[in-house]
Amino acid sequence: MDDSEFLASYDPGAFPAVAVTVDVVALTIREGALHVLLVERGEQPHAGRWALPGGFIRPEEDLPEAAARELAEETGLAPRVHIEQLASYGAPGRDPRMRIVSVSYLAFAPRLPDPRAGSDAADAAWRRIDRLPELAFDHDRILGEGLERARAKLEYTPLATTFVDETFTITELRGVYETVWGVPLHAGNFHRKVLSVPGFVEGTGQTTEGGGTRGGPRARLYRAGDARLLHPALLRPAREEAAG
């Protein structure tokens, strides 16, 4: 039996129905705090509760396309952010409608605008990570694992440079680490470590227009380098202490 004969007699209905969705953990820094993008569900199940933006994939879509589309449809944000796959979630009962497997994505960008609700969302908003309600479905777990992924990636990749503008100061870059990690960092040590990592940042030859709120010399401006991995890694303080 060749493929055409097999497919002609194949019955998809002989197997349990399973649907596939995408969910997006979109992170940005606003007013010095880490925020996640949430939507208020306008339809059942869990109508009125907050959740990560997402929805069912379409037959003609690949998964990243579906994630970008859902982000745009439910929040009005154009898919112009860094986005990468996080994990898959398929526990029985995670969705009361039917057996649904969700493929989650992480999205990062600096200074994203206020979202606007669309599609089946009643509202959409950036919410501070430390001031969140209980989320619908298993989205608390997805968000928690997304945050840990982001915090870990700051250690060994140049992810932090996606949270700042094209040119930035070392102080601004340190602010990203402090905000995402949730801990203060020693300014001098951080500056030394960043400049010791080959390809992490490169100087522009330019400086800021002023010397900051306290005056002083103007700060040097940098841009992201060509490194894909940071070596040596910039470990979180607790992990650095544990490593001795």
mmCIF file of C-alpha atoms in Angstrom:
data_model
loop_
_atom_site.group_PDB
_atom_site.id
_atom_site.type_symbol
_atom_site.label_atom_id
_atom_site.label_comp_id
_atom_site.label_asym_id
_atom_site.label_seq_id
_atom_site.Cartn_x
_atom_site.Cartn_y
_atom_site.Cartn_z
ATOM 1 C CA MET A 1 0.000 0.000 0.000
ATOM 2 C CA ASP A 2 1.456 3.358 -1.027
ATOM 3 C CA ASP A 3 0.851 6.710 0.696
ATOM 4 C CA SER A 4 -2.087 7.728 -1.492
ATOM 5 C CA GLU A 5 -3.916 4.463 -0.829
ATOM 6 C CA PHE A 6 -3.227 4.708 2.895
ATOM 7 C CA LEU A 7 -4.464 8.309 3.105
ATOM 8 C CA ALA A 8 -7.602 7.482 1.103
ATOM 9 C CA SER A 9 -8.636 4.997 3.794
ATOM 10 C CA TYR A 10 -7.313 6.960 6.787
ATOM 11 C CA ASP A 11 -9.984 8.024 9.299
ATOM 12 C CA PRO A 12 -8.909 10.927 11.611
ATOM 13 C CA GLY A 13 -12.128 10.403 13.559
ATOM 14 C CA ALA A 14 -10.753 7.105 14.838
ATOM 15 C CA PHE A 15 -8.571 9.082 17.251
ATOM 16 C CA PRO A 16 -9.492 11.430 20.128
ATOM 17 C CA ALA A 17 -9.875 15.066 19.049
ATOM 18 C CA VAL A 18 -7.053 17.366 20.197
ATOM 19 C CA ALA A 19 -6.824 21.111 19.498
ATOM 20 C CA VAL A 20 -3.692 23.269 19.459
ATOM 21 C CA THR A 21 -3.426 26.835 20.744
ATOM 22 C CA VAL A 22 -0.633 29.362 21.218
ATOM 23 C CA ASP A 23 -0.106 31.601 24.253
ATOM 24 C CA VAL A 24 2.291 34.539 24.414
ATOM 25 C CA VAL A 25 4.269 35.781 27.428
ATOM 26 C CA ALA A 26 5.072 39.339 26.260
ATOM 27 C CA LEU A 27 7.420 41.258 28.553
ATOM 28 C CA THR A 28 8.559 44.862 28.574
ATOM 29 C CA ILE A 29 9.875 47.434 31.038
ATOM 30 C CA ARG A 30 7.655 50.413 31.807
ATOM 31 C CA GLU A 31 8.404 53.097 34.389
ATOM 32 C CA GLY A 32 11.249 51.037 35.814
ATOM 33 C CA ALA A 33 9.175 47.883 36.415
ATOM 34 C CA LEU A 34 8.791 44.618 34.546
ATOM 35 C CA HIS A 35 5.333 44.247 32.947
ATOM 36 C CA VAL A 36 3.529 41.396 31.211
ATOM 37 C CA LEU A 37 0.826 41.825 28.606
ATOM 38 C CA LEU A 38 -2.540 40.399 29.682
ATOM 39 C CA VAL A 39 -6.025 40.274 28.157
ATOM 40 C CA GLU A 40 -9.352 40.157 29.957
ATOM 41 C CA ARG A 41 -11.340 37.279 28.522
ATOM 42 C CA GLY A 42 -14.584 38.377 26.915
ATOM 43 C CA GLU A 43 -15.986 34.904 26.372
ATOM 44 C CA GLN A 44 -16.417 31.673 28.306
ATOM 45 C CA PRO A 45 -14.670 29.772 29.692
ATOM 46 C CA HIS A 46 -13.247 32.074 32.372
ATOM 47 C CA ALA A 47 -15.014 35.183 31.034
ATOM 48 C CA GLY A 48 -13.910 38.275 32.954
ATOM 49 C CA ARG A 49 -10.604 36.750 34.111
ATOM 50 C CA TRP A 50 -7.190 37.879 32.959
ATOM 51 C CA ALA A 51 -5.056 35.619 30.790
ATOM 52 C CA LEU A 52 -2.086 35.599 28.458
ATOM 53 C CA PRO A 53 -2.937 36.596 24.870
ATOM 54 C CA GLY A 54 -3.398 33.610 22.604
ATOM 55 C CA GLY A 55 -5.840 31.391 20.790
ATOM 56 C CA PHE A 56 -6.364 28.518 18.370
ATOM 57 C CA ILE A 57 -4.063 28.073 15.403
ATOM 58 C CA ARG A 58 -5.537 28.137 11.916
ATOM 59 C CA PRO A 59 -5.120 25.191 9.525
ATOM 60 C CA GLU A 60 -2.827 27.137 7.188
ATOM 61 C CA GLU A 61 -0.584 28.601 9.927
ATOM 62 C CA ASP A 62 2.726 27.599 11.377
ATOM 63 C CA LEU A 63 3.019 28.091 15.139
ATOM 64 C CA PRO A 64 5.129 31.308 15.140
ATOM 65 C CA GLU A 65 2.691 32.870 12.663
ATOM 66 C CA ALA A 66 -0.217 32.028 14.930
ATOM 67 C CA ALA A 67 1.537 33.536 17.960
ATOM 68 C CA ALA A 68 2.270 36.785 16.101
ATOM 69 C CA ARG A 69 -1.287 36.965 14.745
ATOM 70 C CA GLU A 70 -2.930 36.367 18.116
ATOM 71 C CA LEU A 71 -0.710 39.001 19.724
ATOM 72 C CA ALA A 72 -1.801 41.503 17.073
ATOM 73 C CA GLU A 73 -5.498 40.565 17.061
ATOM 74 C CA GLU A 74 -6.043 40.497 20.821
ATOM 75 C CA THR A 75 -3.901 43.490 21.797
ATOM 76 C CA GLY A 76 -3.370 45.592 18.676
ATOM 77 C CA LEU A 77 0.406 45.269 18.971
ATOM 78 C CA ALA A 78 2.175 44.736 15.661
ATOM 79 C CA PRO A 79 4.336 41.599 15.617
ATOM 80 C CA ARG A 80 7.576 43.591 15.622
ATOM 81 C CA VAL A 81 8.995 42.118 18.786
ATOM 82 C CA HIS A 82 11.604 39.469 19.501
ATOM 83 C CA ILE A 83 9.641 36.226 19.866
ATOM 84 C CA GLU A 84 10.787 32.694 20.635
ATOM 85 C CA GLN A 85 9.184 29.410 21.623
ATOM 86 C CA LEU A 86 9.038 28.695 25.350
ATOM 87 C CA ALA A 87 7.404 25.314 26.025
ATOM 88 C CA SER A 88 4.369 23.111 25.398
ATOM 89 C CA TYR A 89 1.557 22.402 27.850
ATOM 90 C CA GLY A 90 -0.854 19.514 27.392
ATOM 91 C CA ALA A 91 -2.080 18.255 30.753
ATOM 92 C CA PRO A 92 -5.566 16.729 30.592
ATOM 93 C CA GLY A 93 -8.117 19.135 32.023
ATOM 94 C CA ARG A 94 -6.033 22.287 31.566
ATOM 95 C CA ASP A 95 -8.906 23.624 29.434
ATOM 96 C CA PRO A 96 -12.521 22.693 30.247
ATOM 97 C CA ARG A 97 -13.645 22.727 26.593
ATOM 98 C CA MET A 98 -11.668 19.751 25.288
ATOM 99 C CA ARG A 99 -8.172 18.309 25.175
ATOM 100 C CA ILE A 100 -6.053 21.322 24.167
ATOM 101 C CA VAL A 101 -2.285 21.502 23.806
ATOM 102 C CA SER A 102 -0.785 24.986 24.053
ATOM 103 C CA VAL A 103 2.562 26.009 22.610
ATOM 104 C CA SER A 104 3.786 29.095 24.447
ATOM 105 C CA TYR A 105 6.044 31.871 23.193
ATOM 106 C CA LEU A 106 8.148 34.575 24.815
ATOM 107 C CA ALA A 107 8.163 38.088 23.352
ATOM 108 C CA PHE A 108 10.451 40.970 24.348
ATOM 109 C CA ALA A 109 10.746 44.603 23.311
ATOM 110 C CA PRO A 110 11.524 47.997 24.856
ATOM 111 C CA ARG A 111 8.902 50.666 25.484
ATOM 112 C CA LEU A 112 5.973 48.908 23.855
ATOM 113 C CA PRO A 113 2.848 51.093 23.531
ATOM 114 C CA ASP A 114 -0.429 50.661 25.369
ATOM 115 C CA PRO A 115 -2.397 47.768 23.869
ATOM 116 C CA ARG A 116 -5.986 47.889 22.683
ATOM 117 C CA ALA A 117 -8.417 45.016 23.091
ATOM 118 C CA GLY A 118 -9.558 43.213 19.973
ATOM 119 C CA SER A 119 -10.874 39.878 18.745
ATOM 120 C CA ASP A 120 -12.527 38.091 21.706
ATOM 121 C CA ALA A 121 -10.700 40.089 24.425
ATOM 122 C CA ALA A 122 -12.737 42.486 26.584
ATOM 123 C CA ASP A 123 -9.645 44.452 27.600
ATOM 124 C CA ALA A 124 -5.865 44.378 27.240
ATOM 125 C CA ALA A 125 -3.276 45.951 29.503
ATOM 126 C CA TRP A 126 0.321 45.878 30.666
ATOM 127 C CA ARG A 127 0.345 44.627 34.257
ATOM 128 C CA ARG A 128 3.229 44.778 36.710
ATOM 129 C CA ILE A 129 4.680 41.372 37.460
ATOM 130 C CA ASP A 130 4.438 42.004 41.209
ATOM 131 C CA ARG A 131 0.762 43.077 41.055
ATOM 132 C CA LEU A 132 -0.993 40.313 39.143
ATOM 133 C CA PRO A 133 -4.368 38.643 39.684
ATOM 134 C CA GLU A 134 -4.730 34.879 39.476
ATOM 135 C CA LEU A 135 -4.740 34.046 35.787
ATOM 136 C CA ALA A 136 -7.118 31.824 33.835
ATOM 137 C CA PHE A 137 -6.325 28.248 32.798
ATOM 138 C CA ASP A 138 -2.729 27.293 33.691
ATOM 139 C CA HIS A 139 -1.360 30.679 32.660
ATOM 140 C CA ASP A 140 0.180 31.340 36.085
ATOM 141 C CA ARG A 141 2.451 28.359 35.453
ATOM 142 C CA ILE A 142 3.226 29.442 31.877
ATOM 143 C CA LEU A 143 4.041 32.979 33.030
ATOM 144 C CA GLY A 144 6.217 31.710 35.875
ATOM 145 C CA GLU A 145 8.231 29.511 33.548
ATOM 146 C CA GLY A 146 8.474 32.348 31.034
ATOM 147 C CA LEU A 147 9.867 34.677 33.689
ATOM 148 C CA GLU A 148 12.439 32.113 34.771
ATOM 149 C CA ARG A 149 13.472 31.611 31.141
ATOM 150 C CA ALA A 150 13.897 35.368 30.684
ATOM 151 C CA ARG A 151 15.877 35.731 33.913
ATOM 152 C CA ALA A 152 18.137 32.824 33.006
ATOM 153 C CA LYS A 153 18.669 34.061 29.451
ATOM 154 C CA LEU A 154 19.961 37.368 30.773
ATOM 155 C CA GLU A 155 22.823 35.399 32.296
ATOM 156 C CA TYR A 156 24.159 33.764 29.163
ATOM 157 C CA THR A 157 22.716 35.664 26.148
ATOM 158 C CA PRO A 158 22.535 39.349 25.143
ATOM 159 C CA LEU A 159 18.746 39.327 25.658
ATOM 160 C CA ALA A 160 18.947 42.455 27.830
ATOM 161 C CA THR A 161 19.825 44.527 24.760
ATOM 162 C CA THR A 162 16.313 43.866 23.354
ATOM 163 C CA PHE A 163 14.857 45.836 26.297
ATOM 164 C CA VAL A 164 16.797 49.030 25.513
ATOM 165 C CA ASP A 165 17.031 51.371 22.546
ATOM 166 C CA GLU A 166 19.471 50.874 19.683
ATOM 167 C CA THR A 167 22.069 52.895 21.610
ATOM 168 C CA PHE A 168 22.230 52.800 25.390
ATOM 169 C CA THR A 169 24.396 53.442 28.412
ATOM 170 C CA ILE A 170 25.761 50.759 30.716
ATOM 171 C CA THR A 171 23.560 52.243 33.444
ATOM 172 C CA GLU A 172 20.464 51.679 31.302
ATOM 173 C CA LEU A 173 21.563 48.119 30.609
ATOM 174 C CA ARG A 174 22.115 47.543 34.337
ATOM 175 C CA GLY A 175 18.576 48.799 34.925
ATOM 176 C CA VAL A 176 17.257 45.993 32.725
ATOM 177 C CA TYR A 177 19.116 43.358 34.741
ATOM 178 C CA GLU A 178 17.977 44.827 38.047
ATOM 179 C CA THR A 179 14.354 45.031 36.902
ATOM 180 C CA VAL A 180 14.130 41.535 35.413
ATOM 181 C CA TRP A 181 16.147 39.857 38.166
ATOM 182 C CA GLY A 182 14.522 41.924 40.918
ATOM 183 C CA VAL A 183 17.799 42.624 42.744
ATOM 184 C CA PRO A 184 20.143 45.642 42.955
ATOM 185 C CA LEU A 185 23.571 45.294 41.343
ATOM 186 C CA HIS A 186 26.879 46.988 42.143
ATOM 187 C CA ALA A 187 27.367 49.609 39.436
ATOM 188 C CA GLY A 188 31.141 49.315 39.149
ATOM 189 C CA ASN A 189 31.213 45.519 39.136
ATOM 190 C CA PHE A 190 28.455 45.357 36.540
ATOM 191 C CA HIS A 191 30.231 47.856 34.279
ATOM 192 C CA ARG A 192 33.455 45.846 34.477
ATOM 193 C CA LYS A 193 31.733 42.520 33.786
ATOM 194 C CA VAL A 194 29.808 43.813 30.759
ATOM 195 C CA LEU A 195 32.913 45.232 29.114
ATOM 196 C CA SER A 196 34.856 42.033 29.800
ATOM 197 C CA VAL A 197 32.443 39.861 27.755
ATOM 198 C CA PRO A 198 33.630 39.729 24.120
ATOM 199 C CA GLY A 199 30.977 40.867 21.657
ATOM 200 C CA PHE A 200 28.337 41.755 24.259
ATOM 201 C CA VAL A 201 28.373 45.511 23.597
ATOM 202 C CA GLU A 202 30.437 47.799 21.419
ATOM 203 C CA GLY A 203 31.127 51.489 21.789
ATOM 204 C CA THR A 204 29.570 54.003 19.401
ATOM 205 C CA GLY A 205 32.118 56.722 20.019
ATOM 206 C CA GLN A 206 29.298 58.953 21.214
ATOM 207 C CA THR A 207 28.102 60.101 24.615
ATOM 208 C CA THR A 208 24.867 61.265 26.178
ATOM 209 C CA GLU A 209 23.983 64.933 25.783
ATOM 210 C CA GLY A 210 24.075 65.578 29.515
ATOM 211 C CA GLY A 211 25.711 64.170 32.605
ATOM 212 C CA GLY A 212 22.611 62.747 34.238
ATOM 213 C CA THR A 213 20.395 64.072 37.013
ATOM 214 C CA ARG A 214 23.377 64.593 39.319
ATOM 215 C CA GLY A 215 25.593 66.191 36.736
ATOM 216 C CA GLY A 216 29.055 64.793 36.204
ATOM 217 C CA PRO A 217 30.630 63.565 32.967
ATOM 218 C CA ARG A 218 28.514 62.481 30.040
ATOM 219 C CA ALA A 219 28.015 58.709 29.764
ATOM 220 C CA ARG A 220 29.359 56.695 26.860
ATOM 221 C CA LEU A 221 26.829 55.160 24.476
ATOM 222 C CA TYR A 222 26.972 51.544 23.349
ATOM 223 C CA ARG A 223 25.129 49.285 20.931
ATOM 224 C CA ALA A 224 24.569 45.521 20.945
ATOM 225 C CA GLY A 225 27.546 43.529 19.732
ATOM 226 C CA ASP A 226 27.559 40.381 17.615
ATOM 227 C CA ALA A 227 27.790 37.826 20.430
ATOM 228 C CA ARG A 228 25.081 35.165 20.524
ATOM 229 C CA LEU A 229 26.228 33.769 23.875
ATOM 230 C CA LEU A 230 27.909 35.555 26.769
ATOM 231 C CA HIS A 231 31.203 34.069 27.912
ATOM 232 C CA PRO A 232 31.857 34.526 30.726
ATOM 233 C CA ALA A 233 28.182 34.545 31.730
ATOM 234 C CA LEU A 234 26.694 37.277 33.947
ATOM 235 C CA LEU A 235 25.288 35.206 36.776
ATOM 236 C CA ARG A 236 22.552 36.349 39.127
ATOM 237 C CA PRO A 237 24.056 37.345 42.503
ATOM 238 C CA ALA A 238 22.697 34.286 44.332
ATOM 239 C CA ARG A 239 24.015 31.942 41.654
ATOM 240 C CA GLU A 240 27.355 33.739 41.593
ATOM 241 C CA GLU A 241 27.702 33.287 45.365
ATOM 242 C CA ALA A 242 26.760 29.619 45.105
ATOM 243 C CA ALA A 243 29.366 29.113 42.378
ATOM 244 C CA GLY A 244 31.973 30.477 44.787
#
